[in-house]
PDB file of C-alpha atoms in Angstrom:
ATOM      1  CA  UNK A   1      83.184 116.920  96.150  1.00 69.00           C
ATOM      2  CA  UNK A   2      86.273 116.273  94.051  1.00 77.00           C
ATOM      3  CA  UNK A   3      88.517 117.114  97.023  1.00 92.00           C
ATOM      4  CA  UNK A   4      92.000 118.229  96.000  1.00 95.00           C
ATOM      5  CA  UNK A   5      92.848 117.927  92.322  1.00 96.00           C
ATOM      6  CA  UNK A   6      96.211 118.355  90.631  1.00 97.00           C
ATOM      7  CA  UNK A   7      97.251 118.676  87.008  1.00 97.00           C
ATOM      8  CA  UNK A   8      99.186 117.395  85.217  1.00 97.00           C
ATOM      9  CA  UNK A   9      99.785 113.909  86.590  1.00 96.00           C
ATOM     10  CA  UNK A  10     103.135 113.613  84.909  1.00 97.00           C
ATOM     11  CA  UNK A  11     105.434 116.105  83.188  1.00 96.00           C
ATOM     12  CA  UNK A  12     108.846 116.019  81.566  1.00 97.00           C
ATOM     13  CA  UNK A  13     110.777 119.275  81.305  1.00 96.00           C
ATOM     14  CA  UNK A  14     114.134 120.284  79.970  1.00 97.00           C
ATOM     15  CA  UNK A  15     116.496 122.228  82.169  1.00 97.00           C
ATOM     16  CA  UNK A  16     115.617 125.917  82.070  1.00 97.00           C
ATOM     17  CA  UNK A  17     112.009 125.483  81.024  1.00 97.00           C
ATOM     18  CA  UNK A  18     109.221 126.917  83.095  1.00 96.00           C
ATOM     19  CA  UNK A  19     105.896 125.419  84.024  1.00 96.00           C
ATOM     20  CA  UNK A  20     102.991 125.725  86.409  1.00 97.00           C
ATOM     21  CA  UNK A  21     101.610 122.886  88.475  1.00 98.00           C
ATOM     22  CA  UNK A  22      97.932 123.370  89.099  1.00 98.00           C
ATOM     23  CA  UNK A  23      96.102 122.636  92.339  1.00 98.00           C
ATOM     24  CA  UNK A  24      92.446 123.171  93.139  1.00 97.00           C
ATOM     25  CA  UNK A  25      90.168 122.270  96.011  1.00 96.00           C
ATOM     26  CA  UNK A  26      86.420 122.471  96.368  1.00 94.00           C
ATOM     27  CA  UNK A  27      86.150 122.136 100.137  1.00 92.00           C
ATOM     28  CA  UNK A  28      86.376 125.880 100.875  1.00 91.00           C
ATOM     29  CA  UNK A  29      89.564 125.288 102.836  1.00 92.00           C
ATOM     30  CA  UNK A  30      91.481 128.389 103.792  1.00 92.00           C
ATOM     31  CA  UNK A  31      94.845 126.647 104.025  1.00 93.00           C
ATOM     32  CA  UNK A  32      96.674 125.180 101.038  1.00 95.00           C
ATOM     33  CA  UNK A  33     100.213 123.958 100.681  1.00 95.00           C
ATOM     34  CA  UNK A  34     102.735 122.384  98.340  1.00 97.00           C
ATOM     35  CA  UNK A  35     105.106 119.576  99.268  1.00 97.00           C
ATOM     36  CA  UNK A  36     107.743 117.699  97.380  1.00 97.00           C
ATOM     37  CA  UNK A  37     108.485 114.042  98.010  1.00 96.00           C
ATOM     38  CA  UNK A  38     111.954 112.675  97.441  1.00 93.00           C
ATOM     39  CA  UNK A  39     113.187 109.148  98.227  1.00 85.00           C
ATOM     40  CA  UNK A  40     114.190 108.705 101.854  1.00 82.00           C
ATOM     41  CA  UNK A  41     113.183 112.256 102.813  1.00 83.00           C
ATOM     42  CA  UNK A  42     109.467 112.122 103.367  1.00 89.00           C
ATOM     43  CA  UNK A  43     107.524 115.193 102.311  1.00 94.00           C
ATOM     44  CA  UNK A  44     108.989 118.643 102.619  1.00 95.00           C
ATOM     45  CA  UNK A  45     106.966 121.840 102.625  1.00 94.00           C
ATOM     46  CA  UNK A  46     107.683 124.228  99.736  1.00 96.00           C
ATOM     47  CA  UNK A  47     105.138 127.029 100.152  1.00 97.00           C
ATOM     48  CA  UNK A  48     101.841 127.489 101.876  1.00 94.00           C
ATOM     49  CA  UNK A  49      98.912 129.877 101.922  1.00 94.00           C
ATOM     50  CA  UNK A  50      96.520 130.725 104.734  1.00 91.00           C
ATOM     51  CA  UNK A  51      94.017 132.448 102.488  1.00 91.00           C
ATOM     52  CA  UNK A  52      93.574 134.321  99.236  1.00 92.00           C
ATOM     53  CA  UNK A  53      96.363 136.830  98.799  1.00 93.00           C
ATOM     54  CA  UNK A  54      98.513 135.398 101.593  1.00 94.00           C
ATOM     55  CA  UNK A  55     101.452 133.069 100.981  1.00 96.00           C
ATOM     56  CA  UNK A  56     104.601 132.138 102.858  1.00 94.00           C
ATOM     57  CA  UNK A  57     107.685 130.008 102.451  1.00 95.00           C
ATOM     58  CA  UNK A  58     108.124 126.529 103.795  1.00 93.00           C
ATOM     59  CA  UNK A  59     111.246 124.462 104.267  1.00 91.00           C
ATOM     60  CA  UNK A  60     112.439 124.299 100.631  1.00 95.00           C
ATOM     61  CA  UNK A  61     111.091 127.352  98.725  1.00 96.00           C
ATOM     62  CA  UNK A  62     114.028 128.121  96.424  1.00 96.00           C
ATOM     63  CA  UNK A  63     113.199 127.813  92.736  1.00 96.00           C
ATOM     64  CA  UNK A  64     109.442 127.932  93.248  1.00 97.00           C
ATOM     65  CA  UNK A  65     106.856 130.706  93.219  1.00 97.00           C
ATOM     66  CA  UNK A  66     103.248 130.664  94.344  1.00 97.00           C
ATOM     67  CA  UNK A  67     100.268 132.962  94.397  1.00 96.00           C
ATOM     68  CA  UNK A  68      96.749 132.617  95.746  1.00 97.00           C
ATOM     69  CA  UNK A  69      94.201 134.742  93.961  1.00 96.00           C
ATOM     70  CA  UNK A  70      91.188 132.602  94.907  1.00 96.00           C
ATOM     71  CA  UNK A  71      90.296 130.287  97.769  1.00 95.00           C
ATOM     72  CA  UNK A  72      90.080 127.353  95.381  1.00 96.00           C
ATOM     73  CA  UNK A  73      93.356 127.549  93.462  1.00 97.00           C
ATOM     74  CA  UNK A  74      96.996 127.469  94.496  1.00 98.00           C
ATOM     75  CA  UNK A  75      99.373 127.064  91.525  1.00 98.00           C
ATOM     76  CA  UNK A  76     103.065 126.306  91.914  1.00 98.00           C
ATOM     77  CA  UNK A  77     105.427 127.844  89.379  1.00 98.00           C
ATOM     78  CA  UNK A  78     108.860 126.637  88.409  1.00 96.00           C
ATOM     79  CA  UNK A  79     110.543 129.580  86.714  1.00 91.00           C
ATOM     80  CA  UNK A  80     113.627 127.773  85.413  1.00 96.00           C
ATOM     81  CA  UNK A  81     113.526 124.047  86.004  1.00 96.00           C
ATOM     82  CA  UNK A  82     116.610 122.240  87.271  1.00 97.00           C
ATOM     83  CA  UNK A  83     117.294 118.493  87.534  1.00 96.00           C
ATOM     84  CA  UNK A  84     117.245 118.885  91.332  1.00 96.00           C
ATOM     85  CA  UNK A  85     113.553 119.670  91.042  1.00 97.00           C
ATOM     86  CA  UNK A  86     112.801 116.191  89.759  1.00 97.00           C
ATOM     87  CA  UNK A  87     110.351 114.964  92.350  1.00 97.00           C
ATOM     88  CA  UNK A  88     106.753 114.136  93.121  1.00 97.00           C
ATOM     89  CA  UNK A  89     104.750 117.199  94.093  1.00 98.00           C
ATOM     90  CA  UNK A  90     101.737 117.085  96.351  1.00 97.00           C
ATOM     91  CA  UNK A  91      99.217 119.794  97.025  1.00 97.00           C
ATOM     92  CA  UNK A  92      97.206 119.723 100.243  1.00 95.00           C
ATOM     93  CA  UNK A  93      94.400 121.686 101.809  1.00 94.00           C
ATOM     94  CA  UNK A  94      92.758 121.935 105.193  1.00 91.00           C
ATOM     95  CA  UNK A  95      90.967 124.142 107.591  1.00 85.00           C
ATOM     96  CA  UNK A  96      93.426 125.884 109.890  1.00 76.00           C
ATOM     97  CA  UNK A  97      96.342 123.528 110.673  1.00 68.00           C
ATOM     98  CA  UNK A  98      97.319 123.129 114.288  1.00 69.00           C
ATOM     99  CA  UNK A  99      93.687 122.996 115.269  1.00 73.00           C
ATOM    100  CA  UNK A 100      91.377 120.044 115.896  1.00 66.00           C
ATOM    101  CA  UNK A 101      89.813 120.500 112.472  1.00 67.00           C
ATOM    102  CA  UNK A 102      93.124 121.049 110.699  1.00 78.00           C
ATOM    103  CA  UNK A 103      93.831 117.699 109.039  1.00 85.00           C
ATOM    104  CA  UNK A 104      95.498 118.170 105.679  1.00 88.00           C
ATOM    105  CA  UNK A 105      94.104 116.280 102.709  1.00 91.00           C
ATOM    106  CA  UNK A 106      96.322 115.639  99.748  1.00 94.00           C
ATOM    107  CA  UNK A 107      95.884 115.657  96.011  1.00 96.00           C
ATOM    108  CA  UNK A 108      96.972 112.720  93.838  1.00 96.00           C
ATOM    109  CA  UNK A 109     100.389 114.204  93.091  1.00 96.00           C
ATOM    110  CA  UNK A 110     102.310 115.390  90.036  1.00 97.00           C
ATOM    111  CA  UNK A 111     105.396 113.475  88.989  1.00 96.00           C
ATOM    112  CA  UNK A 112     107.962 115.835  87.470  1.00 97.00           C
ATOM    113  CA  UNK A 113     111.093 114.815  85.602  1.00 97.00           C
ATOM    114  CA  UNK A 114     113.632 117.488  84.665  1.00 97.00           C
ATOM    115  CA  UNK A 115     116.204 116.428  82.111  1.00 97.00           C
TER     116      UNK A 115
ATOM    117  CA  UNK B   1     112.132 123.026 115.073  1.00 67.00           C
ATOM    118  CA  UNK B   2     110.365 119.721 115.099  1.00 72.00           C
ATOM    119  CA  UNK B   3     111.874 116.463 113.980  1.00 91.00           C
ATOM    120  CA  UNK B   4     110.070 113.238 113.194  1.00 95.00           C
ATOM    121  CA  UNK B   5     112.059 110.008 113.022  1.00 96.00           C
ATOM    122  CA  UNK B   6     110.873 106.778 111.507  1.00 96.00           C
ATOM    123  CA  UNK B   7     113.882 104.570 112.090  1.00 93.00           C
ATOM    124  CA  UNK B   8     112.540 101.601 110.135  1.00 96.00           C
ATOM    125  CA  UNK B   9     113.128 102.136 106.440  1.00 95.00           C
ATOM    126  CA  UNK B  10     111.559  98.894 105.269  1.00 97.00           C
ATOM    127  CA  UNK B  11     109.607  96.100 106.911  1.00 97.00           C
ATOM    128  CA  UNK B  12     108.672  92.858 105.191  1.00 97.00           C
ATOM    129  CA  UNK B  13     106.188  90.423 106.711  1.00 97.00           C
ATOM    130  CA  UNK B  14     104.147  87.449 105.683  1.00 97.00           C
ATOM    131  CA  UNK B  15     100.408  87.854 105.509  1.00 97.00           C
ATOM    132  CA  UNK B  16      98.622  87.564 108.869  1.00 97.00           C
ATOM    133  CA  UNK B  17     101.670  88.654 110.826  1.00 97.00           C
ATOM    134  CA  UNK B  18     101.436  91.750 112.978  1.00 97.00           C
ATOM    135  CA  UNK B  19     103.661  94.694 112.138  1.00 97.00           C
ATOM    136  CA  UNK B  20     104.519  97.717 114.274  1.00 97.00           C
ATOM    137  CA  UNK B  21     105.830 100.959 112.823  1.00 98.00           C
ATOM    138  CA  UNK B  22     107.785 103.226 115.102  1.00 97.00           C
ATOM    139  CA  UNK B  23     107.554 107.012 115.154  1.00 97.00           C
ATOM    140  CA  UNK B  24     109.543 109.233 117.487  1.00 97.00           C
ATOM    141  CA  UNK B  25     109.344 113.009 117.481  1.00 96.00           C
ATOM    142  CA  UNK B  26     111.342 115.829 118.992  1.00 94.00           C
ATOM    143  CA  UNK B  27     109.733 119.106 119.973  1.00 92.00           C
ATOM    144  CA  UNK B  28     109.710 121.885 122.531  1.00 91.00           C
ATOM    145  CA  UNK B  29     106.032 122.480 121.957  1.00 89.00           C
ATOM    146  CA  UNK B  30     103.719 121.454 124.771  1.00 89.00           C
ATOM    147  CA  UNK B  31     100.685 120.933 122.579  1.00 90.00           C
ATOM    148  CA  UNK B  32     100.615 119.449 119.118  1.00 92.00           C
ATOM    149  CA  UNK B  33      98.976 117.002 116.757  1.00 91.00           C
ATOM    150  CA  UNK B  34     100.357 113.757 115.398  1.00 93.00           C
ATOM    151  CA  UNK B  35      99.288 112.043 112.216  1.00 93.00           C
ATOM    152  CA  UNK B  36      99.723 108.868 110.224  1.00 96.00           C
ATOM    153  CA  UNK B  37      99.304 108.781 106.464  1.00 96.00           C
ATOM    154  CA  UNK B  38      99.375 105.808 104.112  1.00 97.00           C
ATOM    155  CA  UNK B  39     100.792 105.947 100.592  1.00 96.00           C
ATOM    156  CA  UNK B  40      99.815 102.836  98.611  1.00 96.00           C
ATOM    157  CA  UNK B  41     101.627 101.871  95.395  1.00 94.00           C
ATOM    158  CA  UNK B  42      99.167 104.030  93.439  1.00 93.00           C
ATOM    159  CA  UNK B  43     100.861 107.054  95.009  1.00 93.00           C
ATOM    160  CA  UNK B  44      98.144 109.029  96.736  1.00 93.00           C
ATOM    161  CA  UNK B  45      98.404 110.011 100.385  1.00 94.00           C
ATOM    162  CA  UNK B  46      95.613 108.722 102.561  1.00 94.00           C
ATOM    163  CA  UNK B  47      94.941 110.175 105.995  1.00 92.00           C
ATOM    164  CA  UNK B  48      94.682 107.499 108.701  1.00 94.00           C
ATOM    165  CA  UNK B  49      94.585 109.195 112.086  1.00 92.00           C
ATOM    166  CA  UNK B  50      95.110 112.441 113.988  1.00 90.00           C
ATOM    167  CA  UNK B  51      96.028 112.447 117.662  1.00 90.00           C
ATOM    168  CA  UNK B  52      95.958 115.447 120.010  1.00 89.00           C
ATOM    169  CA  UNK B  53      98.839 115.645 122.476  1.00 90.00           C
ATOM    170  CA  UNK B  54      96.333 115.989 125.299  1.00 87.00           C
ATOM    171  CA  UNK B  55      94.866 112.591 124.578  1.00 84.00           C
ATOM    172  CA  UNK B  56      97.110 109.644 125.355  1.00 82.00           C
ATOM    173  CA  UNK B  57      94.432 107.023 124.989  1.00 82.00           C
ATOM    174  CA  UNK B  58      95.340 104.312 122.544  1.00 83.00           C
ATOM    175  CA  UNK B  59      93.068 104.026 119.552  1.00 85.00           C
ATOM    176  CA  UNK B  60      91.927 101.045 117.556  1.00 87.00           C
ATOM    177  CA  UNK B  61      90.277 101.112 114.154  1.00 88.00           C
ATOM    178  CA  UNK B  62      89.690  97.654 112.756  1.00 93.00           C
ATOM    179  CA  UNK B  63      93.084  96.027 112.283  1.00 94.00           C
ATOM    180  CA  UNK B  64      94.897  99.306 112.938  1.00 95.00           C
ATOM    181  CA  UNK B  65      95.901 100.525 116.376  1.00 94.00           C
ATOM    182  CA  UNK B  66      97.980 103.418 117.615  1.00 94.00           C
ATOM    183  CA  UNK B  67      99.998 103.751 120.818  1.00 94.00           C
ATOM    184  CA  UNK B  68     100.774 107.337 121.832  1.00 94.00           C
ATOM    185  CA  UNK B  69     103.206 107.831 124.711  1.00 93.00           C
ATOM    186  CA  UNK B  70     104.017 111.439 125.447  1.00 92.00           C
ATOM    187  CA  UNK B  71     106.651 110.471 128.018  1.00 92.00           C
ATOM    188  CA  UNK B  72     108.762 108.816 125.333  1.00 94.00           C
ATOM    189  CA  UNK B  73     107.657 111.107 122.468  1.00 94.00           C
ATOM    190  CA  UNK B  74     106.444 108.155 120.461  1.00 95.00           C
ATOM    191  CA  UNK B  75     103.391 107.484 118.347  1.00 95.00           C
ATOM    192  CA  UNK B  76     103.611 103.908 117.112  1.00 96.00           C
ATOM    193  CA  UNK B  77     101.288 102.231 114.657  1.00 96.00           C
ATOM    194  CA  UNK B  78     100.420  98.536 114.611  1.00 96.00           C
ATOM    195  CA  UNK B  79      98.742  96.592 111.843  1.00 96.00           C
ATOM    196  CA  UNK B  80      97.275  93.366 113.178  1.00 96.00           C
ATOM    197  CA  UNK B  81      96.898  90.332 110.941  1.00 97.00           C
ATOM    198  CA  UNK B  82      98.449  92.126 107.994  1.00 97.00           C
ATOM    199  CA  UNK B  83      97.083  91.737 104.482  1.00 97.00           C
ATOM    200  CA  UNK B  84      98.647  92.250 101.076  1.00 97.00           C
ATOM    201  CA  UNK B  85      96.568  95.421 100.687  1.00 96.00           C
ATOM    202  CA  UNK B  86      98.459  96.900 103.626  1.00 97.00           C
ATOM    203  CA  UNK B  87     101.587  97.085 101.476  1.00 97.00           C
ATOM    204  CA  UNK B  88     102.404 100.780 101.326  1.00 97.00           C
ATOM    205  CA  UNK B  89     104.655 103.518 102.591  1.00 97.00           C
ATOM    206  CA  UNK B  90     103.484 104.863 105.931  1.00 98.00           C
ATOM    207  CA  UNK B  91     104.329 108.358 107.092  1.00 97.00           C
ATOM    208  CA  UNK B  92     104.210 109.796 110.566  1.00 97.00           C
ATOM    209  CA  UNK B  93     103.765 113.572 110.780  1.00 95.00           C
ATOM    210  CA  UNK B  94     103.780 116.306 113.430  1.00 93.00           C
ATOM    211  CA  UNK B  95     101.971 119.664 113.591  1.00 91.00           C
ATOM    212  CA  UNK B  96     102.360 122.023 116.561  1.00 87.00           C
ATOM    213  CA  UNK B  97      99.169 123.616 117.789  1.00 85.00           C
ATOM    214  CA  UNK B  98      98.528 126.988 116.145  1.00 80.00           C
ATOM    215  CA  UNK B  99     101.250 126.353 113.557  1.00 82.00           C
ATOM    216  CA  UNK B 100     100.839 125.986 109.821  1.00 80.00           C
ATOM    217  CA  UNK B 101     103.653 123.559 109.171  1.00 84.00           C
ATOM    218  CA  UNK B 102     103.292 119.803 109.034  1.00 89.00           C
ATOM    219  CA  UNK B 103     106.594 117.929 109.424  1.00 92.00           C
ATOM    220  CA  UNK B 104     106.914 114.415 108.041  1.00 94.00           C
ATOM    221  CA  UNK B 105     109.121 111.491 108.878  1.00 95.00           C
ATOM    222  CA  UNK B 106     111.006 109.755 106.069  1.00 94.00           C
ATOM    223  CA  UNK B 107     108.436 106.977 105.880  1.00 96.00           C
ATOM    224  CA  UNK B 108     108.466 103.220 106.395  1.00 97.00           C
ATOM    225  CA  UNK B 109     107.844 100.905 103.471  1.00 97.00           C
ATOM    226  CA  UNK B 110     105.762  97.906 104.477  1.00 98.00           C
ATOM    227  CA  UNK B 111     105.651  94.890 102.211  1.00 98.00           C
ATOM    228  CA  UNK B 112     103.185  92.149 103.036  1.00 97.00           C
ATOM    229  CA  UNK B 113     103.863  88.898 101.194  1.00 96.00           C
ATOM    230  CA  UNK B 114     101.126  86.392 100.477  1.00 94.00           C
TER     231      UNK B 114
END
């Protein structure tokens, strides 16, 4: 199993550009999520999905869109990038969180720089 | 809402010293899960341990040990006889039972010097 994979590893954008961060998992996990990591703030939840066709907002959803058309994939879209979105983005997946089997496993991260 | 506090921003030790990382959480939930993750310089997040709020037994895994005290809302992590490879950022995290949201502390950077 590859686990959770993310592409690209690193991206530079100009303000106002759009892009999609890709996330895929091959563990048949129903739950997937996106976090951003900023210095001194830990990881903050952007959006999450509890299954194909079901998504919801996390703590910091503004400026990001998600969709979940398959169990395996959970892309994160930046419609109009802003310098405040410069961060490291992590995708995670798990069985149902809040349950004994619900440990979240993380992808390798995408480092995004918005100029 | 839950809050996870890791008061130590950075800890620097010499190899073979023990180091303890503090984690304190605030919640109104009666049942929950606590986690520790390690982020080495390479950047990935590595799961270390999950603890159920029902289980207050301390746990030891090699040089790692965890002390969970529900009465003080703390879940501290000790590295015994630290090694250079232990240099990383360590995150404590909290997940209420039957909730989808994992809340992280700000992290503690551990530097182990040879």
